[in-house]
Coordinates of C-alpha atoms and ligand atoms in Angstrom, one line a residue:
M286 CA -8.5 127.9 141.5
K287 CA -6.7 129.6 144.3
P288 CA -6.1 133.3 144.0
I289 CA -2.4 134.2 144.0
S290 CA -3.1 137.7 145.4
K291 CA -6.1 139.5 146.8
L292 CA -7.6 142.9 146.6
T293 CA -8.6 144.2 150.0
G294 CA -12.3 144.9 150.4
K295 CA -15.3 144.3 148.2
P296 CA -16.7 147.4 146.6
I297 CA -20.4 148.0 147.0
I298 CA -22.4 149.7 144.2
T299 CA -24.0 152.4 146.4
D300 CA -20.5 153.8 147.2
N301 CA -20.2 155.7 144.0
S302 CA -17.5 153.1 143.4
I303 CA -18.1 151.9 139.8
I304 CA -14.4 152.1 138.8
E305 CA -13.4 150.0 141.9
I306 CA -16.2 147.6 140.9
R307 CA -14.6 147.2 137.5
H308 CA -11.2 146.7 139.1
Y309 CA -12.7 144.1 141.5
L310 CA -14.3 142.2 138.6
H311 CA -11.0 142.4 136.7
H312 CA -9.1 141.0 139.7
Y313 CA -11.3 137.9 139.9
P314 CA -11.8 136.8 136.2
E315 CA -13.5 133.5 135.3
L316 CA -13.6 131.5 132.1
S317 CA -16.6 131.0 129.9
G318 CA -19.3 128.9 131.6
Q319 CA -17.5 129.1 135.0
E320 CA -18.5 132.6 136.0
Y321 CA -20.0 131.6 139.4
Q322 CA -18.2 134.0 141.7
T323 CA -18.6 136.9 139.2
A324 CA -22.3 136.2 138.9
G325 CA -22.6 135.9 142.7
Y326 CA -21.0 139.3 143.1
I327 CA -23.2 140.9 140.4
V328 CA -26.3 139.5 142.2
E329 CA -25.1 141.0 145.5
Q330 CA -24.7 144.4 143.9
L331 CA -28.1 144.2 142.0
Q332 CA -29.9 143.3 145.2
K333 CA -28.8 146.6 146.8
L334 CA -30.6 148.4 144.0
S335 CA -33.9 146.6 144.7
P336 CA -35.0 145.7 141.2
T337 CA -38.5 144.1 140.7
A338 CA -36.9 140.7 140.2
I339 CA -33.5 139.0 139.7
Y340 CA -33.2 135.9 137.7
Q341 CA -30.2 133.6 138.2
G342 CA -28.7 130.5 136.7
I343 CA -29.8 131.5 133.2
A344 CA -27.9 129.3 130.8
G345 CA -25.7 128.3 133.7
T346 CA -24.4 131.4 135.4
G347 CA -26.4 134.2 133.7
V348 CA -28.1 136.9 135.7
A349 CA -30.9 139.3 134.8
A350 CA -32.3 142.1 136.8
I351 CA -35.8 143.4 135.9
F352 CA -37.1 146.9 136.5
D353 CA -40.8 146.7 135.8
S354 CA -43.1 149.7 136.0
G355 CA -46.1 147.4 136.2
N356 CA -47.7 149.5 133.4
A357 CA -48.0 148.6 129.8
G358 CA -45.2 149.8 127.5
K359 CA -42.2 148.8 125.7
S360 CA -39.6 146.4 127.1
L361 CA -35.9 146.9 126.6
L362 CA -32.9 144.6 127.3
F363 CA -29.3 145.7 127.8
R364 CA -26.7 143.0 127.7
C365 CA -23.2 142.5 128.9
E366 CA -20.9 139.5 129.3
L367 CA -19.5 137.7 132.4
D368 CA -16.6 135.8 131.0
A369 CA -12.8 136.3 130.8
L370 CA -10.2 134.7 128.6
P371 CA -7.4 132.1 129.1
I372 CA -4.7 134.8 128.6
Q373 CA -1.8 135.7 130.9
E374 CA -2.1 139.5 131.2
M375 CA 0.9 141.8 131.3
N376 CA -0.7 144.7 133.3
A377 CA 1.1 145.5 136.5
D378 CA -1.8 147.4 138.2
G379 CA -2.7 146.5 141.7
Y380 CA -6.0 145.0 140.5
R381 CA -4.4 142.8 137.9
S382 CA -5.9 139.3 137.6
C383 CA -5.2 137.2 140.7
Y384 CA -5.3 134.0 138.6
D385 CA -2.4 132.8 136.5
G386 CA -3.4 132.5 132.9
I387 CA -6.9 134.0 133.1
S388 CA -7.8 137.7 132.5
H389 CA -10.4 140.1 131.3
Q390 CA -8.5 140.9 128.1
C391 CA -11.7 141.5 126.1
G392 CA -13.0 144.2 128.5
H393 CA -16.1 142.3 129.7
D394 CA -15.2 143.6 133.2
G395 CA -15.8 147.1 131.8
H396 CA -19.0 146.1 130.1
M397 CA -20.3 144.6 133.4
A398 CA -19.4 147.9 135.2
I399 CA -21.3 149.8 132.5
I400 CA -24.5 147.7 133.0
L401 CA -24.2 147.9 136.8
D402 CA -23.8 151.7 136.5
L403 CA -26.9 151.7 134.2
A404 CA -28.7 149.6 136.9
K405 CA -27.9 152.3 139.4
R406 CA -29.2 155.1 137.2
I407 CA -32.4 153.1 136.4
A408 CA -33.0 152.3 140.1
E409 CA -32.8 156.1 140.8
N410 CA -35.1 156.8 137.8
P411 CA -37.4 153.8 137.5
P412 CA -39.5 153.3 134.4
K413 CA -43.0 154.8 134.4
R414 CA -44.2 152.4 131.8
G415 CA -42.8 149.2 130.3
R416 CA -39.9 147.3 131.7
V417 CA -36.1 147.1 131.5
V418 CA -34.0 143.9 131.7
L419 CA -30.3 144.0 132.4
L420 CA -28.7 140.8 131.3
F421 CA -25.3 139.5 132.4
Q422 CA -24.7 136.8 130.0
P423 CA -22.2 133.9 130.4
A424 CA -19.8 132.4 127.8
E425 CA -19.6 135.0 125.1
E426 CA -16.1 134.1 124.1
T427 CA -17.1 130.5 123.1
G428 CA -20.1 131.8 121.1
E429 CA -22.3 129.5 123.3
G430 CA -23.7 131.9 125.9
A431 CA -26.3 134.0 124.1
R432 CA -27.7 131.0 122.2
A433 CA -28.0 129.1 125.6
V434 CA -29.7 132.1 127.1
V435 CA -32.3 132.1 124.3
A436 CA -32.8 128.3 124.8
D437 CA -33.1 128.6 128.6
P438 CA -36.7 128.2 129.9
Q439 CA -36.2 131.5 131.8
F440 CA -35.8 133.4 128.6
S441 CA -39.5 133.8 128.2
S442 CA -39.4 136.0 131.4
I443 CA -36.6 138.2 130.2
R444 CA -37.5 138.4 126.5
C445 CA -38.1 142.0 125.4
D446 CA -39.2 144.1 122.4
E447 CA -35.7 145.4 121.8
C448 CA -32.1 144.6 122.9
F449 CA -28.9 146.6 123.0
A450 CA -25.3 146.0 123.7
L451 CA -21.9 147.5 123.1
H452 CA -18.3 146.2 122.7
N453 CA -15.3 148.4 123.4
L454 CA -12.9 148.6 120.5
P455 CA -9.3 149.7 120.5
D456 CA -7.9 151.7 117.6
Y457 CA -10.8 154.1 117.6
P458 CA -11.0 157.4 119.5
L459 CA -12.1 157.0 123.1
G460 CA -15.8 157.2 123.4
K461 CA -16.6 157.2 119.7
V462 CA -19.7 155.3 118.7
I463 CA -19.3 153.1 115.6
V464 CA -22.5 151.6 114.3
R465 CA -24.4 150.5 111.2
S466 CA -27.7 149.0 110.2
G467 CA -27.8 145.5 108.9
T468 CA -25.0 143.0 109.6
F469 CA -22.7 144.5 112.3
N470 CA -20.6 141.4 113.0
C471 CA -20.1 138.5 110.6
A472 CA -21.1 135.0 111.2
S473 CA -18.3 132.6 111.8
R474 CA -17.6 129.0 112.7
G475 CA -14.7 126.7 113.2
M476 CA -14.5 123.6 111.0
A477 CA -12.2 120.6 111.9
I478 CA -11.9 117.9 109.3
Y479 CA -10.4 114.6 110.3
L480 CA -9.2 112.2 107.5
S481 CA -8.4 108.6 108.2
G482 CA -6.7 106.0 106.1
R483 CA -4.2 103.2 107.0
T484 CA -0.6 103.4 108.0
A485 CA 2.1 101.5 106.1
H486 CA 5.8 101.0 106.3
A487 CA 7.4 104.1 104.6
A488 CA 9.2 101.7 102.3
H489 CA 5.8 100.3 101.1
P490 CA 3.4 103.3 101.2
E491 CA 1.3 101.6 98.4
T492 CA 0.1 99.0 101.0
G493 CA -1.4 101.8 103.2
I494 CA -3.9 104.6 102.6
S495 CA -2.3 108.0 103.1
P496 CA -4.4 111.2 103.4
R497 CA -1.7 113.3 101.9
L498 CA -3.3 114.0 98.5
A499 CA -6.7 114.7 100.0
L500 CA -5.1 117.1 102.5
A501 CA -3.1 118.8 99.7
T502 CA -6.3 119.1 97.5
L503 CA -8.3 120.4 100.4
L504 CA -5.8 123.2 101.2
Q505 CA -5.8 124.1 97.5
S506 CA -9.5 123.9 97.2
F507 CA -10.2 126.2 100.2
N508 CA -8.2 128.7 98.3
D509 CA -10.2 128.1 95.1
I510 CA -13.7 128.5 96.6
P511 CA -14.5 132.0 95.6
Q512 CA -13.8 134.3 98.5
Q513 CA -15.3 137.8 98.7
I514 CA -13.6 140.0 101.2
H515 CA -14.7 143.5 100.1
T516 CA -18.2 143.1 99.0
D517 CA -21.6 143.4 100.5
D518 CA -21.7 139.6 100.8
L519 CA -18.4 138.8 102.5
K520 CA -17.2 135.2 102.7
M521 CA -13.9 133.8 103.7
I522 CA -12.2 130.6 104.6
T523 CA -9.1 130.9 106.8
V524 CA -7.0 127.8 107.3
V525 CA -5.8 127.9 110.9
H526 CA -4.1 124.5 111.4
C527 CA -3.2 121.3 109.7
D528 CA -1.2 118.2 110.6
M529 CA -0.6 114.7 109.2
G530 CA 1.0 111.5 110.5
E531 CA 3.7 111.2 113.1
K532 CA 7.2 112.7 113.2
T533 CA 8.9 109.5 112.2
F534 CA 10.6 108.5 108.9
G535 CA 9.5 104.9 109.0
T536 CA 5.8 105.3 108.7
S537 CA 3.5 106.4 105.9
P538 CA 0.6 108.3 107.6
A539 CA -3.0 107.2 108.2
D540 CA -4.4 110.4 109.8
A541 CA -4.6 114.1 108.9
C542 CA -6.5 117.0 110.4
I543 CA -7.2 120.4 108.9
M544 CA -8.9 123.2 110.7
A545 CA -10.3 126.3 109.1
T546 CA -12.5 129.3 110.2
L547 CA -15.5 130.1 107.9
R548 CA -16.7 133.6 107.9
S549 CA -19.6 135.3 106.1
E550 CA -21.8 138.4 106.2
T551 CA -25.0 136.5 106.3
D552 CA -26.2 133.3 107.9
S553 CA -27.5 132.0 104.5
T554 CA -24.0 132.5 102.9
M555 CA -22.6 130.7 105.9
Q556 CA -24.9 127.8 105.1
Q557 CA -23.7 127.7 101.5
L558 CA -20.1 127.7 102.6
V559 CA -20.7 124.9 105.0
N560 CA -22.5 122.8 102.4
R561 CA -19.7 123.5 99.8
C562 CA -17.0 122.4 102.3
I563 CA -18.9 119.2 103.3
E564 CA -19.4 118.3 99.7
L565 CA -15.7 118.8 99.0
V566 CA -14.6 116.6 101.9
E567 CA -17.1 113.9 101.0
Q568 CA -15.9 113.8 97.4
L569 CA -12.2 113.7 98.4
A570 CA -12.7 111.1 101.0
K571 CA -14.4 108.9 98.4
Q572 CA -11.7 109.6 95.8
Y573 CA -8.9 108.7 98.1
R574 CA -10.6 105.9 100.0
L575 CA -10.5 107.7 103.4
S576 CA -13.0 107.8 106.2
Y577 CA -13.7 111.2 107.6
R578 CA -15.5 113.3 110.2
V579 CA -16.2 117.0 110.4
E580 CA -16.6 118.7 113.7
W581 CA -17.9 122.3 114.2
A582 CA -17.0 124.7 117.0
D583 CA -17.2 128.4 118.0
I584 CA -20.4 128.8 116.0
F585 CA -21.5 132.5 115.8
D586 CA -24.6 133.8 113.9
A587 CA -24.3 137.1 112.1
S588 CA -25.2 139.9 114.4
V589 CA -27.7 142.0 112.6
N590 CA -28.7 145.5 113.7
D591 CA -32.2 146.8 113.4
E592 CA -32.5 150.2 111.7
S593 CA -34.8 151.8 114.3
C594 CA -32.6 150.5 117.2
V595 CA -29.5 152.0 115.5
E596 CA -31.4 155.3 115.2
Q597 CA -32.0 155.2 119.0
I598 CA -28.3 154.7 119.6
I599 CA -27.4 157.6 117.3
Q600 CA -29.9 159.9 119.0
A601 CA -28.7 158.9 122.5
S602 CA -25.1 159.5 121.5
K603 CA -26.0 163.0 120.3
I604 CA -27.5 163.8 123.7
T605 CA -24.4 162.5 125.6
G606 CA -22.0 164.3 123.2
N607 CA -20.3 161.1 121.9
K608 CA -19.2 161.3 118.2
V609 CA -20.8 158.7 115.9
A610 CA -19.3 157.1 112.8
L611 CA -21.5 155.0 110.5
R612 CA -19.5 152.0 109.3
E613 CA -19.8 151.0 105.6
E614 CA -18.9 147.3 106.1
P615 CA -19.7 144.9 108.9
F616 CA -16.9 144.0 111.3
R617 CA -15.3 140.7 110.4
W618 CA -15.1 139.5 114.0
S619 CA -18.0 137.7 115.5
E620 CA -20.2 138.4 118.5
D621 CA -22.8 136.1 119.9
F622 CA -25.2 139.0 120.5
G623 CA -26.5 137.9 117.1
A624 CA -28.4 135.1 118.9
L625 CA -30.3 137.8 121.0
S626 CA -30.9 140.2 118.2
G627 CA -32.2 137.2 116.2
A628 CA -34.8 136.6 118.9
M629 CA -35.9 140.3 119.2
R630 CA -35.1 143.6 117.4
G631 CA -31.8 144.9 118.5
A632 CA -28.5 146.7 117.8
M633 CA -25.0 146.8 119.2
F634 CA -22.4 149.3 118.7
A635 CA -18.6 149.4 119.0
F636 CA -17.3 151.9 121.5
G637 CA -13.9 153.5 120.8
A638 CA -11.4 152.4 123.5
G639 CA -8.6 154.8 122.4
E640 CA -6.3 154.9 119.4
N641 CA -3.2 153.9 121.3
Q642 CA -4.8 151.1 123.2
P643 CA -3.5 147.5 122.5
Q644 CA -6.1 145.2 120.7
I645 CA -8.5 143.2 122.7
H646 CA -7.3 139.6 123.5
N647 CA -3.7 141.0 123.6
P648 CA -1.9 140.4 126.9
D649 CA -1.3 144.2 127.5
Y650 CA -4.9 145.3 126.7
C651 CA -6.8 146.9 129.6
F652 CA -10.3 148.4 129.6
P653 CA -10.3 152.2 129.9
D654 CA -12.2 153.3 133.0
E655 CA -13.4 156.5 131.3
L656 CA -15.7 154.4 129.2
I657 CA -17.8 153.2 132.1
S658 CA -19.8 156.4 132.8
Q659 CA -19.9 157.3 129.0
G660 CA -21.3 153.8 128.1
S661 CA -23.9 153.8 130.8
A662 CA -24.9 157.4 129.9
I663 CA -25.6 156.3 126.3
F664 CA -27.7 153.3 127.4
F665 CA -29.5 155.5 129.9
E666 CA -30.5 157.9 127.1
V667 CA -31.7 155.0 125.0
Y668 CA -33.8 153.9 128.0
R669 CA -35.1 157.5 128.6
Q670 CA -36.2 157.8 125.0
L671 CA -38.1 154.6 124.9
L672 CA -39.6 154.3 128.3
Ligands
LIG872 ZN1 -13.4 138.5 123.2
LIG873 ZN1 -15.7 140.6 124.0

């Protein structure tokens, strides 16, 4: 895609220019799985810091820098995300996205700046034992990136004892650390159910097979499956879309589609929800003589925080002077970090992005630059405690 405007100059990490680097990344956003320019720029900056090794092409566009002491000791991974969103941003700043309809409205530009700033701090204070991995992961927004990183053959070289991540979060005071042990983000997955019968003339619907009753029953049944929203075992089904037939008065329909998002606190509850939904569709398809298919998308595992890793984040925040709030319930939104913290011990925290800040994924959201040095300082303290 051709940029519609250009920032002049390319900031270099050794310039003490981390805010300009965030703006540069913001100006050139790329969608999930297509983060080639972004990854290339990250590699250029990392190379200036002379890490022990840089891995590229992890799960497509992923990049990892390794700082290895060469001595025995713990290994730590810090992760950020490379991808932007298909959203037209409303910000008028000079560094606004140069591509129509693509922008960093989740703040991953800020997360990358935090990890680059951390890389700089670590390069200046290299580990004396153990090693550190800084992972720039592709395709978080689709829920595919972290899982693909874990499945990549290069993962064995970057796997660590523990992994850490943060996500900025509007509505909370700037720089506040929000964390909990156990499930931090819920599991979720998109379910699309396609029902197929046979069209008929609208005057003789009895000669066709309409999916209307199966569709109506499904909508009702999703409501009837027990949903627990405020418990320690959250489960929810949110119907997000449905349609049936064509917009014509002469035809009794053959096809219907219903889409819903399943959400749960644990992966095992998700499996129960999935089984229950499939059972229901099978039964209704049989009852109404329909064929059907179920497709799944945007599959996120629950992101589960390890207690000792949470403790490290709390201790680090105390040292940096960032206030900490322990959350009683998991966040309902999903994060694919769960795939990494499922492969090693780990924890992520939410990082207050300001109470008057628009929500992430909103067209007027913008990552607050003040968080860059605060975020890298917290991660640096985690690093200092453990290595
Ligand atoms: Zn997002
Ligand atoms: Zn995000």
